[in-house]
């Protein structure tokens, strides 16, 4: 084992307080509208801390082996206050825009222009011609005048079989402000009549044709595969059967039908194996692949987070620099919240960030420790290493997201870890074959159908795993006290771990260096 493998890696947590403060400030500001005096005070304090750091570090040289420069606490505090000031400003502006939005009204008739944010999905019953989609309201008609709007809404419309993400429709219908009206949504628009105004071209047209061609390529597959293959390839899970959707939700496998960090890692690992080992070629291929994924799947918050974190890590490896994944995740969280402050109130974004934090944090640390402690020159050691790598990622991701899952459903997915471990070997095959079929669908439907067929073999394993684990006894166990109980247990564990680390560093009896030498000599003589 080389020294590089044995050497422990330093974890950069300097952006973690700023990310947590940005999230909390954005969440509060979107609901309470921070006064501008508080925002200005935070900005002035940030400037004061930055000026103090700049004056004290001028002409001072840091020690040769220092991990952080002198006065970095002041610099971190300046960054935290600056992020809080920006978060309060952006969140307050978004909240005031939502309060004054012309689409926010009582239930009644509405005439508006909407831009589709997702492809229209069929009704869950399967017998209705109505399709539902999430849309951003561009403008609301007030007589002969169009008033700009920034709100979103859930739209139910008949006959939108050919609709796609990015299309702009003029709709006439009724607004139900009591259903699906969590900010920034104003409710549900039930469309009586609609007219297509604009259908974007360029990358959006390529995305639309690719989705439609891949849907034709998957039309001959079994029922489960018609939903799972497009879902695992391009995040299109509109045709998911109700029983399979419930089984995957019960066993915590729903992340497989959305493009997440694991999908990005699998695709980039395949690119690394295929592309020659040249920095320029791999860098170009990585940028092209990530751009293609964003175009195919759509710039949703969870997808952007996965792509940005994977891009930072991949670029660090390609350029010969070991990327700090937790710092990259914190930077992506800060940027996402400042661009879209409503993401602070999104359960999906929170689940995505917590799962990613578990994967790049404690999971990777446990895998590195197992590689140092478990021998790799024997078959048993290699098998044990592989078992640790397969189990710790889904287990820690499950534990990290448990408070939110319990708060949403009130139950614990008992067999979720086992379901993820059993389904894991099929995920790379389903992802790679599916994305290959999606990219080849506009060129050749038969070739895309063959790739989709290969992917369906893997998705059949995943579907059977979900149904089998969902029917095992013990699923749906309710937690007494709900999410507060889980959070309390986590707080006790964290306090215990911190106390143990503090005792190991400052309270444990220290052994003199001479005693260590004597002990080593005695053991050598024995």
Coordinates of C-alpha atoms in Angstrom, one line a residue:
X1 CA 0.0 0.0 0.0
X2 CA 1.4 3.4 -1.0
X3 CA 1.9 6.3 1.2
X4 CA -0.6 8.3 -0.8
X5 CA -3.3 5.8 0.0
X6 CA -2.4 5.7 3.6
X7 CA -2.2 9.4 4.2
X8 CA -5.3 10.9 5.6
X9 CA -7.1 13.6 3.7
X10 CA -7.9 17.0 5.2
X11 CA -11.6 17.9 4.9
X12 CA -12.2 21.5 4.1
X13 CA -15.3 22.6 6.1
X14 CA -14.7 26.4 6.0
X15 CA -17.7 26.9 3.7
X16 CA -20.0 24.8 5.7
X17 CA -21.0 27.6 8.2
X18 CA -21.6 30.0 5.4
X19 CA -23.8 27.4 3.5
X20 CA -25.8 26.7 6.6
X21 CA -26.3 30.4 7.4
X22 CA -27.3 31.1 3.8
X23 CA -29.9 28.4 3.9
X24 CA -31.4 29.5 7.2
X25 CA -31.4 33.2 6.2
X26 CA -33.0 32.5 2.8
X27 CA -35.6 30.2 4.4
X28 CA -36.5 32.9 7.0
X29 CA -36.4 35.9 4.5
X30 CA -38.8 34.3 2.0
X31 CA -41.4 34.1 4.7
X32 CA -40.8 37.1 6.9
X33 CA -39.2 39.8 4.7
X34 CA -36.1 41.1 6.5
X35 CA -35.8 44.9 6.9
X36 CA -33.2 46.6 4.9
X37 CA -31.5 47.9 8.0
X38 CA -30.6 44.4 9.1
X39 CA -29.3 43.6 5.6
X40 CA -27.2 46.8 5.6
X41 CA -25.9 46.0 9.1
X42 CA -24.8 42.5 8.0
X43 CA -23.1 43.9 4.9
X44 CA -21.2 46.6 7.0
X45 CA -20.1 43.9 9.5
X46 CA -18.8 41.8 6.6
X47 CA -16.8 44.7 5.2
X48 CA -15.4 45.5 8.7
X49 CA -14.2 41.9 9.1
X50 CA -12.7 41.8 5.6
X51 CA -10.9 45.2 6.2
X52 CA -9.6 44.0 9.6
X53 CA -8.3 40.8 8.0
X54 CA -6.7 42.7 5.1
X55 CA -4.9 45.2 7.4
X56 CA -3.7 42.6 9.9
X57 CA -2.3 40.2 7.2
X58 CA -0.5 42.9 5.2
X59 CA 3.2 42.2 5.2
X60 CA 2.7 39.1 7.3
X61 CA 3.9 35.7 6.0
X62 CA 2.1 32.6 6.9
X63 CA 4.0 29.7 8.4
X64 CA 5.5 27.3 5.9
X65 CA 3.3 24.3 6.9
X66 CA 0.1 26.3 8.0
X67 CA -3.1 24.8 6.8
X68 CA -5.0 28.1 7.0
X69 CA -3.6 31.7 6.9
X70 CA -3.4 33.8 10.0
X71 CA -6.7 35.5 10.8
X72 CA -8.8 33.1 8.7
X73 CA -11.5 33.2 11.3
X74 CA -12.1 36.8 10.5
X75 CA -12.1 36.0 6.8
X76 CA -14.6 33.1 7.4
X77 CA -16.8 35.4 9.5
X78 CA -16.7 38.1 6.7
X79 CA -17.7 35.4 4.1
X80 CA -20.6 34.2 6.4
X81 CA -21.9 37.7 7.0
X82 CA -21.7 38.6 3.3
X83 CA -23.6 35.4 2.4
X84 CA -26.2 36.2 5.1
X85 CA -26.7 39.7 3.8
X86 CA -27.1 38.5 0.2
X87 CA -29.5 35.7 1.3
X88 CA -31.6 38.2 3.3
X89 CA -31.8 40.6 0.4
X90 CA -32.5 38.0 -2.3
X91 CA -35.1 36.1 -0.1
X92 CA -36.9 39.3 0.9
X93 CA -37.1 40.5 -2.7
X94 CA -38.5 37.1 -3.8
X95 CA -41.0 37.2 -1.0
X96 CA -42.2 40.7 -1.8
X97 CA -42.5 39.8 -5.5
X98 CA -44.6 36.8 -4.5
X99 CA -46.9 39.0 -2.3
X100 CA -47.4 41.5 -5.0
X101 CA -47.7 39.1 -7.9
X102 CA -50.8 39.7 -10.0
X103 CA -51.4 35.9 -10.3
X104 CA -51.8 35.6 -6.5
X105 CA -55.5 36.0 -6.0
X106 CA -58.6 34.2 -4.7
X107 CA -60.0 31.3 -6.7
X108 CA -61.7 32.3 -9.9
X109 CA -61.3 32.7 -13.6
X110 CA -57.8 33.4 -15.0
X111 CA -56.4 34.3 -18.4
X112 CA -52.6 33.9 -18.5
X113 CA -49.5 33.0 -20.5
X114 CA -47.5 30.1 -19.0
X115 CA -44.2 28.5 -19.8
X116 CA -44.0 24.7 -19.1
X117 CA -41.3 23.7 -16.7
X118 CA -41.8 19.9 -17.1
X119 CA -43.2 17.7 -19.8
X120 CA -47.0 17.2 -19.3
X121 CA -47.7 13.9 -17.5
X122 CA -50.8 11.8 -17.9
X123 CA -53.3 11.5 -15.1
X124 CA -52.5 8.9 -12.5
X125 CA -55.8 7.0 -13.2
X126 CA -54.8 6.5 -16.9
X127 CA -58.4 7.0 -18.1
X128 CA -58.5 10.8 -18.3
X129 CA -57.3 12.8 -21.2
X130 CA -56.2 15.6 -18.8
X131 CA -52.4 16.1 -18.3
X132 CA -50.7 17.9 -15.5
X133 CA -47.5 19.9 -15.5
X134 CA -45.6 22.5 -13.5
X135 CA -45.5 25.9 -15.3
X136 CA -44.2 29.4 -14.7
X137 CA -46.7 32.2 -15.2
X138 CA -45.2 34.7 -17.6
X139 CA -48.0 37.3 -17.5
X140 CA -51.6 37.7 -16.4
X141 CA -54.3 39.4 -18.5
X142 CA -56.1 42.4 -17.0
X143 CA -58.5 43.5 -19.7
X144 CA -56.4 44.4 -22.7
X145 CA -53.2 44.7 -20.7
X146 CA -50.7 41.9 -19.8
X147 CA -49.1 42.3 -16.3
X148 CA -45.8 40.4 -15.9
X149 CA -45.7 37.6 -13.3
X150 CA -43.0 35.6 -11.5
X151 CA -45.2 32.9 -9.9
X152 CA -45.6 29.2 -10.6
X153 CA -48.6 27.0 -10.8
X154 CA -49.7 23.4 -11.3
X155 CA -51.6 23.2 -14.6
X156 CA -54.2 20.6 -15.5
X157 CA -55.1 20.8 -19.2
X158 CA -56.7 18.5 -21.7
X159 CA -55.1 17.5 -25.0
X160 CA -51.5 18.5 -24.3
X161 CA -50.1 15.2 -25.6
X162 CA -47.6 17.0 -27.7
X163 CA -46.6 19.6 -25.1
X164 CA -43.0 19.7 -23.9
X165 CA -40.8 21.6 -21.4
X166 CA -40.2 25.2 -22.6
X167 CA -43.5 25.6 -24.6
X168 CA -45.4 28.8 -24.0
X169 CA -49.2 28.6 -23.9
X170 CA -52.0 31.1 -23.6
X171 CA -54.6 29.5 -21.3
X172 CA -58.1 30.3 -20.2
X173 CA -59.5 28.6 -17.1
X174 CA -60.0 28.8 -13.4
X175 CA -57.5 29.2 -10.5
X176 CA -57.8 27.0 -7.4
X177 CA -55.8 28.9 -4.8
X178 CA -56.4 26.3 -2.1
X179 CA -54.6 23.4 -3.8
X180 CA -50.8 23.1 -4.4
X181 CA -50.4 26.8 -3.3
X182 CA -47.2 26.6 -1.4
X183 CA -44.9 29.6 -2.3
X184 CA -43.9 30.4 -5.0
X185 CA -46.9 28.6 -6.4
X186 CA -50.2 30.3 -6.5
X187 CA -52.3 27.2 -6.8
X188 CA -53.7 25.0 -9.6
X189 CA -54.9 26.2 -13.0
X190 CA -57.6 24.1 -14.5
X191 CA -57.5 24.9 -18.2
X192 CA -60.7 25.0 -20.3
X193 CA -59.1 26.3 -23.5
X194 CA -55.4 26.9 -24.6
X195 CA -53.4 28.0 -27.5
X196 CA -49.8 27.3 -28.3
X197 CA -47.9 30.6 -28.7
X198 CA -44.2 29.7 -28.9
X199 CA -42.2 26.5 -29.2
X200 CA -38.5 27.2 -28.5
X201 CA -35.9 25.9 -31.0
X202 CA -32.2 25.1 -30.7
X203 CA -31.2 22.9 -27.7
X204 CA -34.9 22.7 -26.6
X205 CA -36.0 21.4 -30.0
X206 CA -33.2 18.7 -29.8
X207 CA -34.3 17.8 -26.3
X208 CA -38.0 17.6 -27.4
X209 CA -37.2 15.4 -30.4
X210 CA -34.9 13.2 -28.3
X211 CA -37.6 12.6 -25.6
X212 CA -40.2 11.8 -28.2
X213 CA -37.9 9.5 -30.2
X214 CA -36.8 7.7 -27.1
X215 CA -40.4 7.2 -26.0
X216 CA -41.1 5.5 -29.3
X217 CA -38.0 3.3 -28.8
X218 CA -39.3 2.2 -25.4
X219 CA -42.9 1.6 -26.5
X220 CA -42.3 -2.1 -27.0
X221 CA -40.9 -2.7 -23.6
X222 CA -42.8 -4.2 -20.6
X223 CA -44.9 -1.9 -18.5
X224 CA -42.3 -1.3 -15.8
X225 CA -39.5 -0.8 -18.2
X226 CA -41.4 1.8 -20.2
X227 CA -41.2 4.0 -17.1
X228 CA -37.9 3.0 -15.5
X229 CA -35.7 3.1 -18.6
X230 CA -36.5 6.7 -19.5
X231 CA -36.5 7.6 -15.8
X232 CA -33.0 6.3 -15.1
X233 CA -31.7 7.6 -18.4
X234 CA -33.1 11.1 -18.7
X235 CA -35.3 11.5 -15.6
X236 CA -38.6 11.1 -17.5
X237 CA -40.7 9.0 -15.1
X238 CA -44.1 10.2 -16.2
X239 CA -45.3 6.7 -17.1
X240 CA -44.5 5.2 -13.7
X241 CA -47.2 2.7 -12.7
X242 CA -48.9 3.5 -9.4
X243 CA -48.0 0.2 -7.7
X244 CA -44.3 0.5 -8.7
X245 CA -44.1 4.1 -7.7
X246 CA -45.4 3.2 -4.2
X247 CA -43.0 0.2 -3.9
X248 CA -40.0 2.4 -4.8
X249 CA -41.2 5.1 -2.4
X250 CA -41.5 2.5 0.4
X251 CA -38.0 1.1 -0.2
X252 CA -36.3 4.5 -0.7
X253 CA -35.5 3.8 -4.4
X254 CA -37.2 6.8 -5.9
X255 CA -33.8 8.5 -6.3
X256 CA -33.1 6.1 -9.1
X257 CA -35.8 7.6 -11.3
X258 CA -34.2 11.0 -11.1
X259 CA -30.8 12.1 -12.4
X260 CA -28.8 12.3 -9.2
X261 CA -25.1 12.4 -8.3
X262 CA -24.8 8.7 -8.6
X263 CA -25.9 8.8 -12.2
X264 CA -23.4 11.6 -13.0
X265 CA -20.6 9.6 -11.4
X266 CA -21.4 6.5 -13.4
X267 CA -21.6 8.5 -16.7
X268 CA -18.3 10.4 -16.0
X269 CA -16.6 7.1 -15.0
X270 CA -17.6 5.6 -18.3
X271 CA -16.3 8.7 -20.1
X272 CA -12.9 8.3 -18.3
X273 CA -12.6 4.7 -19.4
X274 CA -13.5 5.5 -23.0
X275 CA -11.6 8.7 -23.6
X276 CA -7.8 8.6 -23.9
X277 CA -5.8 9.7 -20.8
X278 CA -5.1 13.3 -22.1
X279 CA -6.2 16.2 -20.0
X280 CA -7.5 18.3 -23.0
X281 CA -9.6 15.4 -24.4
X282 CA -11.0 14.4 -21.0
X283 CA -11.7 18.0 -20.0
X284 CA -13.6 18.6 -23.3
X285 CA -15.5 15.3 -23.1
X286 CA -16.5 16.0 -19.5
X287 CA -17.8 19.5 -20.3
X288 CA -19.8 18.1 -23.3
X289 CA -21.3 15.3 -21.3
X290 CA -22.4 17.5 -18.5
X291 CA -23.9 20.0 -20.9
X292 CA -25.8 17.2 -22.7
X293 CA -27.2 15.9 -19.4
X294 CA -28.4 19.4 -18.4
X295 CA -30.1 19.8 -21.8
X296 CA -31.7 16.4 -21.8
X297 CA -32.9 16.4 -18.1
X298 CA -33.5 20.1 -17.5
X299 CA -32.0 22.7 -15.2
X300 CA -33.8 21.6 -12.0
X301 CA -32.2 22.4 -8.7
X302 CA -31.2 18.8 -7.8
X303 CA -29.8 18.2 -11.3
X304 CA -27.8 21.4 -11.2
X305 CA -26.5 20.5 -7.8
X306 CA -25.4 17.0 -9.0
X307 CA -23.8 18.3 -12.2
X308 CA -21.9 21.1 -10.4
X309 CA -20.6 18.9 -7.6
X310 CA -19.6 16.2 -10.1
X311 CA -18.0 18.7 -12.4
X312 CA -15.8 20.2 -9.6
X313 CA -14.7 16.7 -8.5
X314 CA -14.1 15.5 -12.0
X315 CA -12.2 18.6 -13.1
X316 CA -10.0 18.3 -10.0
X317 CA -9.1 14.8 -10.8
X318 CA -8.5 15.6 -14.5
X319 CA -6.3 18.6 -13.7
X320 CA -4.3 16.6 -11.1
X321 CA -5.8 18.4 -8.1
X322 CA -7.7 16.5 -5.4
X323 CA -11.0 18.3 -5.2
X324 CA -12.6 19.1 -1.9
X325 CA -16.1 17.6 -2.4
X326 CA -17.7 19.1 0.7
X327 CA -16.4 22.6 -0.1
X328 CA -17.7 22.2 -3.6
X329 CA -21.1 21.0 -2.3
X330 CA -21.3 24.0 0.0
X331 CA -20.4 26.4 -2.8
X332 CA -23.1 24.9 -5.0
X333 CA -25.7 25.2 -2.2
X334 CA -24.8 28.9 -1.7
X335 CA -25.0 29.6 -5.4
X336 CA -28.3 27.7 -5.8
X337 CA -30.0 29.5 -2.9
X338 CA -28.8 32.9 -4.1
X339 CA -30.1 32.2 -7.6
X340 CA -33.3 30.5 -6.6
X341 CA -34.2 31.5 -3.0
X342 CA -37.3 29.3 -3.0
X343 CA -35.1 26.2 -3.1
X344 CA -34.6 26.7 0.6
X345 CA -38.2 25.6 1.1
X346 CA -37.9 22.6 -1.2
X347 CA -38.0 19.1 0.3
X348 CA -36.5 17.7 -2.9
X349 CA -33.5 20.0 -2.8
X350 CA -33.0 19.3 0.9
X351 CA -33.1 15.5 0.4
X352 CA -30.7 15.8 -2.5
X353 CA -28.2 17.9 -0.5
X354 CA -28.3 15.7 2.6
X355 CA -27.8 12.6 0.5
X356 CA -24.9 14.2 -1.4
X357 CA -23.3 15.3 1.9
X358 CA -23.5 11.8 3.3
X359 CA -21.9 10.4 0.2
X360 CA -19.0 12.8 -0.1
X361 CA -18.5 13.1 3.7
X362 CA -18.8 10.2 6.1
X363 CA -19.3 7.6 3.4
X364 CA -16.1 8.5 1.6
X365 CA -14.2 8.7 4.9
X366 CA -15.4 5.2 5.9
X367 CA -14.4 3.8 2.5
X368 CA -10.9 5.3 2.8
X369 CA -10.5 4.0 6.3
X370 CA -11.6 0.5 5.2
X371 CA -9.0 0.5 2.5
X372 CA -6.3 1.4 5.1
X373 CA -7.5 -1.1 7.7
X374 CA -8.6 -4.1 5.5
X375 CA -6.0 -6.0 3.6
X376 CA -6.4 -5.9 -0.2
X377 CA -4.0 -8.8 -1.0
X378 CA -6.4 -11.5 -0.1
X379 CA -9.7 -12.6 -1.6
X380 CA -11.5 -12.2 1.8
X381 CA -10.1 -8.7 2.2
X382 CA -11.1 -7.6 -1.3
X383 CA -14.6 -9.1 -0.7
X384 CA -14.9 -7.3 2.6
X385 CA -13.8 -4.0 1.1
X386 CA -16.4 -4.4 -1.7
X387 CA -19.1 -5.1 0.9
X388 CA -18.2 -2.0 2.9
X389 CA -18.3 0.1 -0.3
X390 CA -21.7 -1.3 -1.3
X391 CA -23.3 -0.9 2.1
X392 CA -22.0 2.3 3.6
X393 CA -23.1 4.6 0.7
X394 CA -26.9 3.7 0.8
X395 CA -26.8 3.3 4.6
X396 CA -25.4 6.7 5.4
X397 CA -27.5 8.4 2.7
X398 CA -30.6 6.7 4.3
X399 CA -29.5 7.9 7.8
X400 CA -28.8 11.5 6.6
X401 CA -32.2 11.9 5.0
X402 CA -34.2 10.0 7.7
X403 CA -35.5 13.2 9.6
X404 CA -37.0 14.6 6.4
X405 CA -38.4 11.3 5.3
X406 CA -40.0 10.8 8.7
X407 CA -41.4 14.3 8.7
X408 CA -43.0 13.7 5.3
X409 CA -44.4 10.2 5.7
X410 CA -44.2 9.6 9.5
X411 CA -42.7 6.1 8.9
X412 CA -39.2 4.6 8.4
X413 CA -38.3 2.6 5.3
X414 CA -36.9 -0.4 7.3
X415 CA -35.8 -2.4 4.2
X416 CA -34.5 0.7 2.3
X417 CA -30.8 0.0 2.9
X418 CA -31.1 -3.7 1.8
X419 CA -33.1 -2.7 -1.3
X420 CA -30.5 -0.1 -2.3
X421 CA -27.6 -2.6 -1.8
X422 CA -29.4 -5.3 -3.9
X423 CA -30.4 -2.9 -6.7
X424 CA -27.0 -1.3 -6.9
X425 CA -25.3 -3.7 -9.4
X426 CA -28.1 -3.1 -11.9
X427 CA -27.9 0.7 -11.8
X428 CA -24.7 1.2 -14.0
X429 CA -26.1 -1.1 -16.7
X430 CA -29.5 0.6 -16.7
X431 CA -28.0 4.1 -16.7
X432 CA -25.4 3.6 -19.4
X433 CA -27.6 1.6 -21.8
X434 CA -30.5 4.0 -21.3
X435 CA -28.5 7.2 -21.9
X436 CA -26.9 5.6 -25.0
X437 CA -30.4 4.7 -26.3
X438 CA -31.7 8.2 -25.6
X439 CA -28.7 9.8 -27.5
X440 CA -29.1 7.4 -30.5
X441 CA -32.9 7.6 -30.6
X442 CA -33.1 10.6 -33.0
X443 CA -30.7 8.8 -35.4
X444 CA -31.9 5.2 -35.3
X445 CA -35.0 3.9 -33.5
X446 CA -34.0 0.2 -33.9
X447 CA -30.6 0.8 -32.3
X448 CA -32.1 2.9 -29.6
X449 CA -34.7 0.1 -29.0
X450 CA -31.8 -2.4 -28.6
X451 CA -30.1 -0.3 -26.0
X452 CA -33.4 0.2 -24.2
X453 CA -33.9 -3.5 -24.2
X454 CA -30.6 -4.0 -22.5
X455 CA -31.5 -1.4 -20.0
X456 CA -34.8 -3.0 -19.4
X457 CA -33.1 -6.2 -18.2
X458 CA -31.4 -4.2 -15.4
X459 CA -34.6 -2.2 -14.6
X460 CA -36.5 -5.4 -14.2
X461 CA -34.1 -6.4 -11.4
X462 CA -34.7 -3.0 -9.8
X463 CA -38.5 -3.2 -10.1
X464 CA -38.6 -6.8 -8.6
X465 CA -36.3 -5.7 -5.8
X466 CA -38.6 -2.8 -4.9
X467 CA -41.7 -4.9 -4.9
X468 CA -40.1 -7.8 -3.0
X469 CA -38.7 -5.5 -0.3
X470 CA -41.9 -3.5 -0.1
X471 CA -43.9 -6.6 0.7
X472 CA -41.5 -7.7 3.5
X473 CA -42.9 -7.5 7.0
X474 CA -41.9 -4.5 9.1
X475 CA -42.2 -1.8 6.4
X476 CA -44.0 1.4 7.4
X477 CA -43.0 1.4 11.0
X478 CA -44.2 4.7 12.6
X479 CA -41.7 6.6 14.7
X480 CA -43.0 7.8 18.1
X481 CA -42.7 11.5 18.2
X482 CA -42.0 11.8 14.5
X483 CA -39.1 13.7 13.1
X484 CA -38.3 15.3 16.5
X485 CA -37.4 11.9 17.9
X486 CA -35.0 11.2 15.0
X487 CA -33.4 14.7 15.3
X488 CA -33.0 14.2 19.1
X489 CA -31.2 10.9 18.5
X490 CA -28.9 12.5 15.9
X491 CA -28.1 15.4 18.3
X492 CA -27.2 12.9 21.1
X493 CA -24.9 10.9 18.7
X494 CA -23.2 14.1 17.4
X495 CA -22.6 15.4 20.9
X496 CA -21.2 12.0 22.0
X497 CA -18.9 11.9 19.0
X498 CA -17.7 15.5 19.7
X499 CA -17.1 14.7 23.3
X500 CA -15.2 11.5 22.4
X501 CA -13.0 13.5 19.9
X502 CA -12.4 16.2 22.5
X503 CA -11.3 13.6 25.1
X504 CA -9.1 11.9 22.6
X505 CA -7.4 15.1 21.7
X506 CA -7.1 16.9 25.1
X507 CA -8.2 14.5 27.9
X508 CA -6.6 11.2 27.0
X509 CA -3.3 10.4 28.8
X510 CA -0.4 11.2 26.6
X511 CA 2.5 8.7 26.2
X512 CA 6.0 10.2 26.2
X513 CA 8.0 9.6 23.0
X514 CA 10.7 7.8 25.0
X515 CA 8.1 5.3 26.4
X516 CA 6.9 4.6 22.8
X517 CA 10.5 3.9 21.8
X518 CA 11.0 1.5 24.7
X519 CA 7.7 -0.2 24.0
X520 CA 8.7 -0.6 20.3
X521 CA 12.1 -2.0 21.2
X522 CA 10.6 -4.5 23.6
X523 CA 8.1 -5.7 21.1
X524 CA 10.8 -6.0 18.5
X525 CA 13.0 -8.1 20.9
X526 CA 10.0 -10.4 21.6

